[in-house]
Coordinates of C-alpha atoms in Angstrom, one line a residue:
M1 CA 76.9 -48.1 71.5
T2 CA 76.9 -46.0 68.9
D3 CA 78.6 -47.3 65.6
R4 CA 80.9 -44.6 64.6
H5 CA 82.5 -44.5 60.8
H6 CA 86.0 -45.3 61.0
L7 CA 87.9 -44.6 57.6
L8 CA 90.8 -46.3 55.3
V9 CA 92.1 -44.4 52.6
H10 CA 94.3 -45.7 50.0
G11 CA 94.8 -43.2 47.2
A12 CA 91.5 -42.9 45.2
T13 CA 89.8 -45.4 47.2
F14 CA 88.5 -45.2 50.8
A15 CA 86.4 -47.5 53.2
A16 CA 84.2 -46.2 55.6
V17 CA 83.5 -49.5 58.2
G18 CA 81.5 -49.4 61.4
D19 CA 82.9 -50.4 64.9
R20 CA 82.5 -54.1 64.3
G21 CA 83.7 -53.8 60.5
D22 CA 80.5 -53.6 59.2
I23 CA 79.0 -51.6 56.2
S24 CA 75.4 -51.1 56.4
G25 CA 74.1 -48.7 53.5
V26 CA 72.3 -46.8 55.7
R27 CA 71.8 -43.5 54.1
G28 CA 71.5 -41.0 56.5
S29 CA 72.2 -36.9 57.8
G30 CA 76.1 -38.5 58.6
P31 CA 79.4 -39.2 56.3
P32 CA 78.8 -42.5 54.0
D33 CA 79.6 -45.8 54.8
G34 CA 80.7 -48.1 52.2
L35 CA 83.7 -48.9 49.8
F36 CA 84.5 -46.0 47.0
V37 CA 86.1 -45.4 44.0
Q38 CA 86.1 -42.6 42.3
D39 CA 82.8 -40.9 43.9
A40 CA 81.2 -44.4 43.4
R41 CA 80.0 -47.2 46.0
H42 CA 81.5 -50.4 45.1
L43 CA 80.4 -51.9 48.3
S44 CA 77.1 -50.7 50.2
R45 CA 76.6 -53.7 52.8
W46 CA 79.2 -56.0 54.0
Q47 CA 77.6 -57.5 57.3
L48 CA 78.9 -60.6 59.2
T49 CA 76.2 -62.7 61.3
V50 CA 77.7 -65.5 63.1
D51 CA 75.0 -68.8 63.8
G52 CA 72.5 -66.4 62.3
A53 CA 72.8 -63.6 65.0
V54 CA 74.7 -60.0 64.7
P55 CA 77.9 -60.6 67.1
E56 CA 78.9 -58.4 70.3
V57 CA 81.7 -55.9 69.7
L58 CA 84.6 -56.8 72.5
T59 CA 87.2 -54.6 70.7
P60 CA 85.6 -52.0 68.2
V61 CA 87.6 -50.7 65.4
A62 CA 90.2 -48.1 66.4
E63 CA 91.1 -45.1 64.6
G64 CA 94.2 -46.0 62.3
D65 CA 95.4 -47.0 58.5
A66 CA 93.5 -50.7 58.7
A67 CA 90.5 -51.8 60.9
R68 CA 90.7 -54.4 63.5
C69 CA 88.3 -55.4 65.8
V70 CA 87.3 -58.4 68.1
L71 CA 83.8 -60.3 67.8
V72 CA 82.2 -62.8 70.3
P73 CA 78.6 -64.2 70.4
R74 CA 75.7 -62.8 72.5
G75 CA 75.9 -64.2 75.9
G76 CA 76.3 -63.3 79.2
R77 CA 78.3 -63.9 82.4
Q78 CA 77.3 -67.4 83.2
E79 CA 77.7 -68.2 79.4
P80 CA 81.3 -67.9 78.3
P81 CA 81.7 -66.8 74.6
A82 CA 82.2 -70.3 72.4
H83 CA 84.5 -68.6 70.1
T84 CA 86.3 -65.2 69.3
V85 CA 86.1 -63.7 65.8
F86 CA 89.0 -61.5 64.9
R87 CA 88.4 -59.2 61.9
H88 CA 91.4 -57.4 59.9
Q89 CA 90.6 -55.0 56.9
A90 CA 92.2 -52.6 54.9
V91 CA 92.0 -50.8 51.4
G92 CA 94.3 -50.8 48.9
D93 CA 94.1 -49.4 45.1
S94 CA 90.7 -49.9 43.6
S95 CA 89.9 -53.2 46.1
F96 CA 89.1 -54.0 50.1
V97 CA 90.7 -57.1 51.6
E98 CA 89.6 -58.8 55.1
S99 CA 90.9 -61.7 56.9
L100 CA 88.3 -63.5 59.4
R101 CA 89.8 -65.4 62.2
V102 CA 87.5 -67.7 64.5
T103 CA 89.1 -69.5 67.3
S104 CA 86.6 -71.8 69.3
N105 CA 87.0 -71.5 72.9
R106 CA 86.1 -75.0 74.0
P107 CA 87.6 -78.0 74.8
V108 CA 85.4 -80.2 72.4
P109 CA 84.8 -79.7 68.3
T110 CA 82.3 -77.0 67.6
T111 CA 80.7 -76.1 64.4
V112 CA 80.4 -72.2 63.5
R113 CA 77.8 -71.0 60.6
L114 CA 79.7 -67.8 59.4
A115 CA 77.6 -65.5 56.8
L116 CA 78.3 -62.3 55.3
T117 CA 75.4 -60.0 53.7
V118 CA 77.1 -58.2 50.4
D119 CA 76.0 -55.4 48.3
A120 CA 77.2 -53.2 45.6
D121 CA 74.4 -50.3 44.9
F122 CA 77.1 -48.3 43.1
A123 CA 75.5 -44.9 44.5
D124 CA 77.2 -41.8 43.6
Q125 CA 78.6 -39.8 46.3
F126 CA 76.4 -36.8 45.4
E127 CA 73.1 -39.1 46.0
L128 CA 74.6 -39.7 49.5
R129 CA 74.5 -36.4 50.6
S130 CA 72.2 -35.0 52.8
D131 CA 71.1 -32.4 50.8
H132 CA 67.7 -33.6 49.9
R133 CA 68.3 -33.7 46.1
T134 CA 67.4 -37.1 44.0
Y135 CA 68.9 -37.6 40.4
V136 CA 67.0 -39.6 37.8
K137 CA 68.8 -42.6 36.6
P138 CA 67.1 -43.8 33.4
G139 CA 67.5 -47.1 32.1
A140 CA 69.9 -47.8 35.2
V141 CA 70.4 -51.9 35.4
R142 CA 72.2 -54.3 38.1
S143 CA 72.9 -57.3 37.7
R144 CA 74.5 -60.2 40.2
D145 CA 76.5 -63.3 39.1
V146 CA 77.7 -66.0 41.5
T147 CA 81.1 -67.2 40.4
G148 CA 83.2 -70.2 41.5
D149 CA 84.4 -68.1 44.9
G150 CA 81.9 -65.3 45.0
I151 CA 79.9 -62.8 43.8
E152 CA 80.5 -60.3 40.8
F153 CA 78.0 -57.6 41.1
T154 CA 77.7 -55.3 37.8
Y155 CA 75.7 -51.7 36.7
R156 CA 74.9 -50.3 33.5
R157 CA 73.8 -47.0 32.4
A158 CA 73.8 -46.4 28.8
E159 CA 77.8 -46.4 28.0
W160 CA 78.6 -46.3 31.6
R161 CA 80.0 -49.8 33.2
S162 CA 81.2 -50.4 36.8
R163 CA 81.7 -53.6 38.5
T164 CA 82.8 -55.3 41.7
A165 CA 83.7 -58.5 42.0
I166 CA 83.9 -60.6 45.6
T167 CA 86.4 -63.6 46.1
A168 CA 86.4 -66.0 49.2
D169 CA 89.2 -68.5 50.0
P170 CA 88.0 -70.7 50.9
A171 CA 84.9 -70.4 48.7
P172 CA 81.4 -69.6 49.9
D173 CA 79.2 -73.3 50.8
A174 CA 76.4 -71.5 49.6
V175 CA 75.3 -67.8 48.1
E176 CA 71.8 -67.1 49.2
E177 CA 69.5 -64.7 47.9
T178 CA 67.8 -62.1 50.7
G179 CA 65.1 -60.4 48.9
T180 CA 66.8 -57.1 48.9
G181 CA 68.9 -57.5 45.9
A182 CA 71.9 -58.3 48.5
R183 CA 73.5 -61.7 48.8
R184 CA 74.3 -63.8 51.4
L185 CA 77.7 -65.9 51.4
V186 CA 77.8 -69.0 53.7
W187 CA 80.8 -71.1 55.2
T188 CA 80.1 -73.9 57.7
L189 CA 83.3 -73.9 59.7
E190 CA 84.1 -76.9 61.8
L191 CA 86.1 -75.8 64.1
P192 CA 88.4 -78.5 66.5
A193 CA 89.1 -78.5 70.3
H194 CA 90.5 -74.6 70.7
G195 CA 90.8 -74.3 66.9
T196 CA 91.4 -72.0 64.4
S197 CA 89.7 -71.1 60.7
E198 CA 90.4 -68.3 58.6
L199 CA 88.6 -67.0 56.1
L200 CA 90.6 -64.3 53.5
L201 CA 88.2 -62.3 51.4
R202 CA 89.0 -59.7 48.3
V203 CA 87.3 -57.2 46.4
I204 CA 87.9 -55.4 43.7
A205 CA 86.1 -52.3 42.2
R206 CA 86.2 -51.7 38.3
P207 CA 84.8 -48.2 37.9
H208 CA 83.8 -47.1 34.5
G209 CA 86.3 -46.4 32.1
E210 CA 88.9 -47.7 34.6
K211 CA 91.6 -49.6 32.0
R212 CA 94.3 -50.7 34.7
A213 CA 95.3 -54.0 35.9
V214 CA 94.0 -53.9 39.8
R215 CA 96.7 -55.6 42.0
V216 CA 94.7 -56.6 45.1
P217 CA 96.9 -57.0 48.3
R218 CA 97.6 -60.9 49.1
D219 CA 95.8 -59.6 52.6
P220 CA 95.8 -56.5 55.5
A221 CA 99.0 -57.1 56.6
A222 CA 100.5 -56.8 52.8
V223 CA 98.8 -53.3 52.7
H224 CA 100.4 -52.3 56.0
G225 CA 103.7 -53.0 54.2
Q226 CA 102.7 -50.7 51.0
R227 CA 101.5 -48.3 53.7
Q228 CA 104.7 -47.8 55.9
A229 CA 106.7 -47.9 52.5
R230 CA 104.5 -44.9 51.1
E231 CA 105.2 -43.0 54.3
A232 CA 108.8 -43.8 54.7
E233 CA 109.2 -41.9 51.2
F234 CA 107.3 -39.0 52.1
M235 CA 109.3 -38.4 55.5
E236 CA 112.9 -39.0 54.1
G237 CA 114.9 -36.2 54.5
V238 CA 112.6 -34.0 56.7
A239 CA 114.3 -32.5 59.4
F240 CA 111.5 -32.8 62.2
P241 CA 112.2 -30.2 65.0
T242 CA 114.4 -31.7 68.2
G243 CA 113.1 -28.9 70.6
W244 CA 109.4 -29.5 70.2
P245 CA 108.1 -33.1 69.9
E246 CA 104.5 -32.0 69.8
L247 CA 105.1 -30.4 66.8
A248 CA 107.3 -33.0 65.0
E249 CA 104.9 -35.6 65.5
A250 CA 101.8 -33.6 64.0
C251 CA 104.3 -33.0 61.3
A252 CA 105.4 -36.8 61.1
R253 CA 101.2 -37.7 61.2
G254 CA 100.4 -34.7 58.8
L255 CA 103.0 -36.5 56.7
A256 CA 101.7 -40.1 56.5
D257 CA 98.1 -38.8 55.6
L258 CA 99.3 -37.0 52.9
A259 CA 100.9 -39.9 51.6
A260 CA 97.5 -41.9 51.9
L261 CA 95.8 -38.9 50.1
Q262 CA 98.0 -38.9 46.9
V263 CA 95.1 -39.5 43.9
P264 CA 96.1 -40.2 40.5
A265 CA 95.8 -37.5 37.9
G266 CA 97.1 -37.1 34.1
G267 CA 99.6 -34.4 33.1
P268 CA 99.7 -32.6 29.2
D269 CA 101.4 -35.5 28.1
G270 CA 99.2 -38.2 29.3
E271 CA 101.4 -39.0 32.1
E272 CA 100.5 -40.4 35.4
L273 CA 100.6 -38.2 38.4
R274 CA 100.0 -38.0 42.1
V275 CA 98.5 -35.3 43.8
P276 CA 96.8 -34.4 46.9
A277 CA 93.1 -35.1 47.2
A278 CA 91.5 -32.5 49.4
G279 CA 90.1 -34.7 51.8
A280 CA 87.9 -37.8 52.9
P281 CA 85.4 -39.2 53.0
W282 CA 83.2 -36.6 50.7
Y283 CA 86.5 -34.8 48.7
L284 CA 88.7 -37.7 47.5
T285 CA 89.7 -36.0 44.5
L286 CA 91.4 -33.3 42.8
I287 CA 89.9 -29.8 44.0
G288 CA 92.0 -27.0 43.2
R289 CA 92.8 -24.6 45.8
D290 CA 93.2 -27.5 48.2
A291 CA 96.0 -29.1 46.3
L292 CA 97.3 -25.8 45.6
L293 CA 97.5 -24.5 49.7
T294 CA 98.3 -28.5 50.5
S295 CA 101.7 -28.0 48.1
L296 CA 102.5 -24.6 49.1
F297 CA 102.6 -26.1 52.8
A298 CA 104.6 -28.9 51.8
L299 CA 107.1 -27.4 49.6
P300 CA 110.2 -26.0 51.7
Y301 CA 110.2 -30.1 52.5
R302 CA 108.5 -32.1 50.0
P303 CA 108.7 -30.1 46.6
R304 CA 107.2 -33.0 44.6
P305 CA 103.6 -32.4 45.3
A306 CA 103.9 -28.9 44.3
A307 CA 105.1 -30.2 40.9
A308 CA 102.7 -33.3 40.1
T309 CA 99.6 -30.3 41.2
L310 CA 100.9 -27.6 38.8
L311 CA 101.2 -30.2 35.6
A312 CA 97.7 -31.8 36.6
L313 CA 96.0 -28.0 37.0
A314 CA 97.9 -26.9 33.7
T315 CA 96.3 -30.0 31.9
T316 CA 92.7 -29.3 32.9
Q317 CA 92.8 -25.8 32.5
A318 CA 90.0 -24.2 30.8
T319 CA 90.7 -23.0 27.0
G320 CA 87.5 -21.4 26.6
S321 CA 83.9 -20.5 27.8
A322 CA 81.9 -23.1 26.1
A323 CA 80.6 -24.6 29.0
P324 CA 78.7 -21.9 30.6
S325 CA 77.2 -24.3 33.8
R326 CA 81.1 -25.3 34.7
V327 CA 81.5 -21.3 34.7
A328 CA 84.9 -21.9 32.6
Q329 CA 86.6 -19.1 31.2
P330 CA 90.5 -18.9 29.4
G331 CA 93.2 -19.3 31.7
K332 CA 91.4 -20.4 34.7
I333 CA 92.9 -23.2 37.0
V334 CA 89.4 -26.0 37.6
H335 CA 88.2 -25.8 41.1
E336 CA 86.9 -29.4 41.1
V337 CA 87.3 -32.9 39.1
R338 CA 84.8 -35.3 39.7
H339 CA 84.8 -38.8 37.9
G340 CA 81.8 -40.3 39.3
E341 CA 78.2 -41.6 37.0
L342 CA 76.0 -38.3 37.4
A343 CA 79.1 -35.9 36.8
H344 CA 79.6 -37.6 33.5
F345 CA 75.9 -37.7 32.5
G346 CA 76.0 -34.0 33.2
Q347 CA 73.6 -33.8 36.3
V348 CA 76.0 -32.0 38.4
P349 CA 78.3 -29.6 36.9
F350 CA 81.6 -31.0 38.7
G351 CA 83.4 -33.2 36.3
R352 CA 85.4 -30.4 35.7
Y353 CA 84.0 -27.4 37.6
Y354 CA 86.2 -23.8 37.4
G355 CA 83.3 -22.2 40.2
S356 CA 86.8 -20.8 42.1
V357 CA 88.2 -16.9 42.1
D358 CA 91.1 -18.0 43.8
A359 CA 92.6 -21.5 42.3
T360 CA 93.7 -19.3 39.4
P361 CA 95.8 -16.8 41.5
L362 CA 97.6 -19.7 43.7
F363 CA 98.5 -21.6 40.8
L364 CA 100.6 -18.8 40.1
V365 CA 101.8 -18.4 43.4
L366 CA 102.8 -21.9 44.0
L367 CA 104.4 -22.0 40.4
G368 CA 106.8 -18.6 41.5
A369 CA 107.1 -20.3 45.0
Y370 CA 108.2 -23.5 43.1
V371 CA 110.6 -22.1 41.1
E372 CA 112.5 -20.3 44.0
Q373 CA 112.5 -22.9 46.3
T374 CA 113.8 -25.4 43.8
G375 CA 115.6 -23.6 41.0
D376 CA 113.5 -25.8 38.9
T377 CA 113.3 -23.4 35.6
E378 CA 112.3 -26.1 33.1
L379 CA 109.0 -26.7 34.7
A380 CA 108.3 -22.5 34.7
R381 CA 109.5 -22.6 31.1
G382 CA 107.0 -25.5 30.1
L383 CA 104.3 -23.7 31.8
E384 CA 104.6 -20.2 30.4
P385 CA 101.8 -20.6 28.2
H386 CA 99.9 -21.7 31.3
A387 CA 101.0 -19.0 33.4
R388 CA 100.3 -16.1 30.8
A389 CA 96.8 -17.7 30.4
A390 CA 96.2 -17.8 34.3
V391 CA 97.8 -14.2 34.3
G392 CA 95.1 -13.0 31.2
W393 CA 91.9 -14.7 33.0
M394 CA 93.0 -12.2 36.5
L395 CA 93.4 -9.5 34.4
D396 CA 90.1 -9.9 31.7
H397 CA 87.3 -12.5 32.6
G398 CA 88.6 -12.3 36.4
G399 CA 87.7 -8.4 36.7
L400 CA 91.2 -7.1 37.8
T401 CA 91.2 -4.3 34.5
S402 CA 87.3 -4.2 34.3
R403 CA 86.6 -3.8 38.2
G404 CA 90.3 -3.3 39.8
Y405 CA 89.6 -7.2 41.8
L406 CA 89.2 -10.3 41.1
V407 CA 84.8 -10.9 41.1
Y408 CA 82.7 -13.8 41.4
R409 CA 79.3 -13.8 41.1
A410 CA 76.8 -16.5 42.8
D411 CA 76.6 -19.9 40.3
E412 CA 73.1 -21.1 40.2
G413 CA 73.5 -24.8 40.6
G414 CA 76.7 -24.6 41.5
L415 CA 79.0 -22.5 44.2
A416 CA 77.4 -19.4 46.3
N417 CA 80.8 -18.5 46.8
Q418 CA 83.5 -18.9 44.8
N419 CA 86.6 -18.1 47.7
W420 CA 87.8 -20.3 50.2
K421 CA 84.7 -19.7 52.5
D422 CA 82.5 -21.4 49.7
S423 CA 79.6 -22.3 52.3
P424 CA 76.1 -20.3 51.3
G425 CA 76.2 -17.4 53.8
A426 CA 80.0 -17.2 54.7
I427 CA 80.4 -14.2 52.8
C428 CA 78.1 -11.4 55.3
C429 CA 78.2 -8.3 57.1
A430 CA 78.5 -8.5 60.7
D431 CA 74.9 -8.3 61.6
G432 CA 74.7 -11.8 59.3
T433 CA 73.4 -10.0 56.1
R434 CA 74.8 -11.3 52.8
P435 CA 75.8 -9.7 49.8
T436 CA 73.9 -9.6 46.2
G437 CA 75.3 -9.4 43.3
A438 CA 79.0 -9.3 42.4
V439 CA 81.5 -10.0 45.6
M440 CA 85.0 -9.1 45.4
A441 CA 86.6 -11.3 49.0
A442 CA 89.6 -9.9 50.4
G443 CA 91.6 -12.9 50.5
A444 CA 91.5 -13.5 47.0
Q445 CA 93.1 -9.7 45.8
G446 CA 95.9 -10.8 48.4
Y447 CA 96.4 -14.2 46.3
A448 CA 96.4 -12.0 43.1
Y449 CA 98.8 -9.8 44.4
D450 CA 101.2 -12.2 45.1
A451 CA 100.4 -14.1 42.2
L452 CA 101.4 -10.8 40.0
R453 CA 104.9 -10.3 42.1
R454 CA 106.0 -14.0 41.5
T455 CA 104.9 -14.2 38.4
A456 CA 107.1 -11.1 37.3
W457 CA 109.8 -12.8 39.3
V458 CA 109.4 -15.7 36.8
A459 CA 109.0 -13.7 33.8
R460 CA 111.8 -11.5 34.3
T461 CA 114.5 -14.4 35.6
V462 CA 112.8 -17.3 33.8
W463 CA 111.0 -16.2 30.4
A464 CA 113.4 -13.2 29.9
D465 CA 110.3 -11.1 29.4
E466 CA 111.4 -7.7 31.2
T467 CA 108.5 -5.5 29.2
Y468 CA 105.9 -8.3 31.0
A469 CA 107.4 -8.2 34.3
A470 CA 107.5 -4.2 34.6
L471 CA 103.7 -4.5 33.6
L472 CA 102.6 -7.2 36.0
E473 CA 104.7 -5.5 39.0
Q474 CA 102.7 -2.2 38.5
A475 CA 99.3 -4.1 38.4
A476 CA 100.3 -5.4 42.0
A477 CA 101.5 -1.9 42.9
D478 CA 98.1 -0.5 41.6
L479 CA 96.0 -3.1 43.3
R480 CA 98.0 -3.0 46.6
D481 CA 96.9 1.2 46.6
R482 CA 93.4 0.3 45.3
F483 CA 93.0 -2.4 48.1
Q484 CA 93.9 -0.4 51.3
R485 CA 91.6 2.9 50.1
D486 CA 88.9 0.9 49.4
F487 CA 88.7 -2.2 51.9
W488 CA 90.4 -0.4 55.1
M489 CA 87.8 0.0 58.0
P490 CA 89.3 3.0 60.0
E491 CA 86.5 2.7 62.4
H492 CA 87.9 -1.0 63.0
S493 CA 91.6 -0.1 62.0
F494 CA 90.6 -3.8 60.0
P495 CA 90.1 -4.8 56.7
A496 CA 86.5 -5.9 55.2
L497 CA 85.9 -9.3 54.6
A498 CA 85.1 -8.1 50.9
L499 CA 83.1 -5.5 48.6
D500 CA 79.9 -5.9 46.9
G501 CA 78.9 -5.3 43.3
R502 CA 78.6 -1.6 44.4
G503 CA 81.6 -1.3 46.5
R504 CA 80.1 -1.3 49.5
R505 CA 82.0 -2.6 52.6
I506 CA 81.2 -6.2 53.6
D507 CA 82.1 -5.6 57.4
A508 CA 82.1 -8.5 59.0
L509 CA 85.5 -9.1 61.0
A510 CA 86.9 -12.3 59.4
S511 CA 90.2 -14.2 59.6
D512 CA 90.8 -13.8 56.3
A513 CA 92.5 -10.7 56.9
G514 CA 95.4 -13.0 57.8
H515 CA 95.6 -14.2 54.3
L516 CA 96.7 -10.4 53.5
L517 CA 99.5 -10.9 55.6
W518 CA 100.8 -14.1 54.3
S519 CA 100.3 -12.8 50.7
G520 CA 101.8 -9.2 51.9
L521 CA 99.2 -7.1 50.3
L522 CA 99.2 -4.4 53.6
D523 CA 101.4 -1.8 54.6
K524 CA 103.3 -2.9 57.8
E525 CA 101.4 -0.5 60.0
Y526 CA 98.1 -2.1 58.9
G527 CA 99.6 -5.3 58.7
E528 CA 100.8 -5.5 62.5
A529 CA 97.7 -3.6 63.6
V530 CA 95.7 -6.6 61.9
G531 CA 98.3 -9.2 62.9
R532 CA 97.7 -8.5 67.0
R533 CA 93.9 -7.8 66.3
L534 CA 93.6 -11.4 65.5
L535 CA 95.5 -12.7 69.0
E536 CA 92.4 -10.7 70.8
P537 CA 90.0 -13.1 72.6
D538 CA 86.9 -12.5 70.3
F539 CA 88.9 -14.0 67.6
F540 CA 91.6 -16.4 69.6
S541 CA 89.2 -19.4 70.8
G542 CA 92.9 -20.9 72.5
W543 CA 92.9 -23.7 69.8
G544 CA 93.1 -21.3 66.9
V545 CA 91.7 -18.2 65.2
R546 CA 87.8 -17.9 64.5
T547 CA 87.1 -17.5 61.0
V548 CA 84.4 -15.0 62.6
A549 CA 84.9 -13.1 65.2
A550 CA 82.8 -13.9 68.5
G551 CA 80.6 -11.0 69.4
Q552 CA 79.4 -10.2 66.0
A553 CA 75.7 -11.5 65.1
A554 CA 76.9 -13.2 62.2
Y555 CA 79.3 -15.5 64.7
H556 CA 78.0 -19.4 65.2
P557 CA 80.7 -21.3 66.8
L558 CA 79.3 -24.2 64.9
S559 CA 78.8 -22.5 62.0
Y560 CA 81.1 -24.1 58.5
H561 CA 82.9 -20.5 58.0
R562 CA 81.3 -18.2 60.4
G563 CA 82.8 -18.6 63.7
S564 CA 84.8 -22.2 63.2
V565 CA 88.6 -22.7 63.7
W566 CA 90.2 -23.9 60.4
P567 CA 93.9 -25.3 60.7
H568 CA 94.8 -24.3 56.9
D569 CA 93.4 -20.8 57.4
N570 CA 95.0 -20.8 61.0
A571 CA 99.0 -21.8 59.1
L572 CA 98.0 -19.0 56.6
I573 CA 98.0 -16.7 59.4
T574 CA 100.6 -18.1 61.1
L575 CA 102.8 -17.4 58.3
G576 CA 101.5 -14.0 57.3
L577 CA 102.1 -12.9 61.4
A578 CA 105.6 -14.4 61.1
R579 CA 105.9 -12.6 57.8
Y580 CA 105.3 -9.1 59.5
G581 CA 107.7 -10.1 61.9
L582 CA 104.8 -11.3 64.9
H583 CA 107.0 -13.8 66.0
D584 CA 105.1 -14.0 69.0
E585 CA 101.4 -14.2 68.3
A586 CA 103.0 -16.6 65.5
R587 CA 104.3 -19.0 68.0
T588 CA 101.0 -18.4 69.8
V589 CA 98.5 -19.5 67.2
A590 CA 101.4 -22.1 66.6
H591 CA 101.3 -24.0 69.8
A592 CA 97.1 -23.8 69.8
L593 CA 97.0 -25.8 66.7
V594 CA 99.6 -28.3 67.9
D595 CA 98.1 -28.5 71.6
A596 CA 94.5 -29.1 69.7
A597 CA 96.3 -32.0 67.1
S598 CA 97.9 -33.3 70.8
T599 CA 94.3 -34.3 72.0
A600 CA 93.7 -36.4 68.6
G601 CA 96.3 -38.4 68.1
H602 CA 98.4 -35.5 66.8
R603 CA 96.1 -35.4 63.9
L604 CA 94.4 -32.2 62.9
P605 CA 91.1 -32.3 61.3
E606 CA 89.5 -30.2 58.5
V607 CA 87.8 -27.7 60.9
L608 CA 87.2 -27.6 64.6
A609 CA 83.9 -25.7 66.3
G610 CA 84.9 -22.4 67.8
Y611 CA 84.4 -22.8 71.5
G612 CA 87.0 -20.7 73.6
R613 CA 89.7 -23.4 75.4
D614 CA 88.9 -21.2 79.0
T615 CA 85.5 -23.2 78.8
H616 CA 86.4 -26.0 77.1
P617 CA 90.0 -27.9 77.8
E618 CA 89.8 -30.1 75.0
P619 CA 88.7 -28.7 71.3
V620 CA 85.0 -29.2 70.5
P621 CA 85.0 -31.2 67.2
Y622 CA 83.0 -29.9 64.1
P623 CA 80.4 -32.0 63.6
H624 CA 80.6 -32.7 59.9
A625 CA 84.5 -32.3 59.1
C626 CA 86.8 -34.1 57.3
V627 CA 89.1 -36.2 59.5
R628 CA 91.7 -36.5 56.6
E629 CA 92.0 -33.4 54.8
S630 CA 95.4 -32.7 53.1
R631 CA 95.7 -29.0 53.6
S632 CA 95.1 -29.8 57.4
A633 CA 97.6 -32.2 57.0
A634 CA 100.0 -30.0 55.5
A635 CA 99.4 -27.2 58.2
P636 CA 101.9 -28.4 60.6
L637 CA 104.5 -28.4 58.1
A638 CA 103.3 -24.4 57.4
L639 CA 103.7 -24.1 61.4
L640 CA 107.3 -25.5 61.5
T641 CA 108.2 -22.7 58.7
A642 CA 106.6 -20.2 60.4
V643 CA 108.7 -20.7 63.9
G644 CA 111.7 -21.9 62.3
V645 CA 112.5 -24.1 64.9

C-alpha cells in the first residue's frame, strides 16, 4: 500500500501523517510530512513499532479533521493478531495530541513492547520543496534533553530559537538513542487477558518569538469539540439552498474548511486578528490575493473575515521602497507573509514580499464591497489613508498613469509572473512562447477598473470627497476605453491574455477573460461574446472552465496554469456570467463545480486536471494541489451568490 499523506489543520498549525499515523520525515518530490507551525517542521519523525516491528494497517487513516487508524502485528490467517492498536491523533494551536490504545486479543496475560521514534529537524518549509535549492545555515545547533515524562528538542541559530517538547502519560520506561539524532520512547505494557492499556502523548511546538502560552488540548476528543464549535460559529446564520442539496453540502464543507484555515495576524493597533490562510500544506500563511478573494466570496454570508483581512493587509502595506528584493513600493499591498527561519535571515524574500500586481486593486475592491454589504463606514474612514495610498500605487508605481495599465516585471529570486497565474510560463502566447520584459495582464486591469469605481463610491459616500471621486471615475472610464482598444482580438472575438512591454498582444485564449466579466470591464456586447465562448468545448471540460483552451500549443491538462481547472477561477467566471445576464451559462459552470465537489466529500481542491468529463467520468486530480485551499473552500459560496438559489 502506498503511504498517503493526510492533513490535520488547525489555524497556523498542521500535521501531515501517513496511513498508519506515522511521520517519516523523508524528503521527496511530494508534500512534506511532519508537524508544522509557522513554516517550521517541529516533528520530523513519529514512528510506532510494536514488539520491534512496524505493525500492519487494518484500517488506514481516513480523510477528516482527526486521524484514526487501527493497526495489528504482522501475521497470517493461521495466527490471528495477539493485540490491536487504536491510534487517534489531532492538532491544536501549536500542538499535537495522540491517544494510543492497545487491546489484547488473548485470554491470558500478555506483554507488549511499544516504541515511538521521535525527532524534530526544524526544517524550514522552503527547504522541503522540490526545487533543488539548498540553504546554508551557519552555526545551527540542535540539542535533545530527556525530561521526566518525555523529551525536548531545541534548535538554535544566532538569535533564532525553536523548541519542541514531547510529554507522555504514563512516562516512557526508557528513552533510547538511535544513532541518527532521533530518540526512541519505550514502554513495556502488561496487558491482562483481553485487557487494554492507553498512552496519551502531547507535543508542544514553540516557534521562534512565540510568547503566548500554549494550551494543549487534553486529548484528541477535546480537539474535536473545539473544531465543532469553530465550524458552528462559521455556519451560524447562513441559509443553505434547500433546492440544491449538493451545493448546500459544498457550502457547508467549505465553511468548515475556512474555520480551520484561520491564521493569526496583527492589526494596525496591535490587535490580534484571524485571517484566511491560502492553503495547506505549502501556504498556511497570509497571502494577500488569496485572502482577499476568499473574503469577497464569503462576504455576503460571513463578513468578519473581510474586515480582518482588510485590517491585516493595511498593517503590512508598504510605506517605502527600501527593500527592492521584496518588490516593495509605497502603497502596495503585500503578496505573502512568512514567519520561518529562512525568511527571518533574508535567505528567501518572503518575510514580507510584495510581488503581486493584483493584491492592491483587490484590496480596494474588497473595501468597497465590504462597506456596501455591511454599511460599516467606520472601517472605511479608518482605512482611508491606506486606500488612498493603494490608489496612489496603482496610478504611480503600478503604471496606470505612465503605461496606461498595471504593469509587472519578472522578479529575479521571486516570482516571474505576479498576477494570479504566477507560475513560470503561465503568461504565454497560443504557441507557448513567453513574453520578455514588462507584462500587462488582462485580469489585473479588470481589478483596477473595479477598484477605481468602488473607491470613487466610497470617496463620495463616506469620505465626502467629490473631487477625488470624479477623478477616479474618469480614470476608470479611460482605462475601459483603452483596454477594449488594445486588448481585444477581433479575429478571435476575445481579449488577449496580456500585453507585452511593446504593447503586443499575448494571444493565448485563457480563462482570465472571465475575470473581466466579474469586474465589469467589457461592454455588454463583448462581455456576452466572451461568456458564451468560455462554455465552448475547448474551454469547458465538463468539470469547469480550463485556464487555457484546449487545442492551442500552450495547452497541457496537467499544467498548473495552462490547461487545468481552478475552482476559484471558475467561481469568478460564474459571478461574471451572472453579471452579464448569462444565467444559463452560470448555472452550467456552477453545476460542473458542484458535481466535482460531490466526488470528493463535497470539497473542492485548489486545482483539477483539465481532462474532459466526456472521457473521464470523475475529475482527474492535479498531482500537487493543496487539498485545503481557502479560495476553493469559499468558491461554493460564490456559486450560491451567482445562481441565487
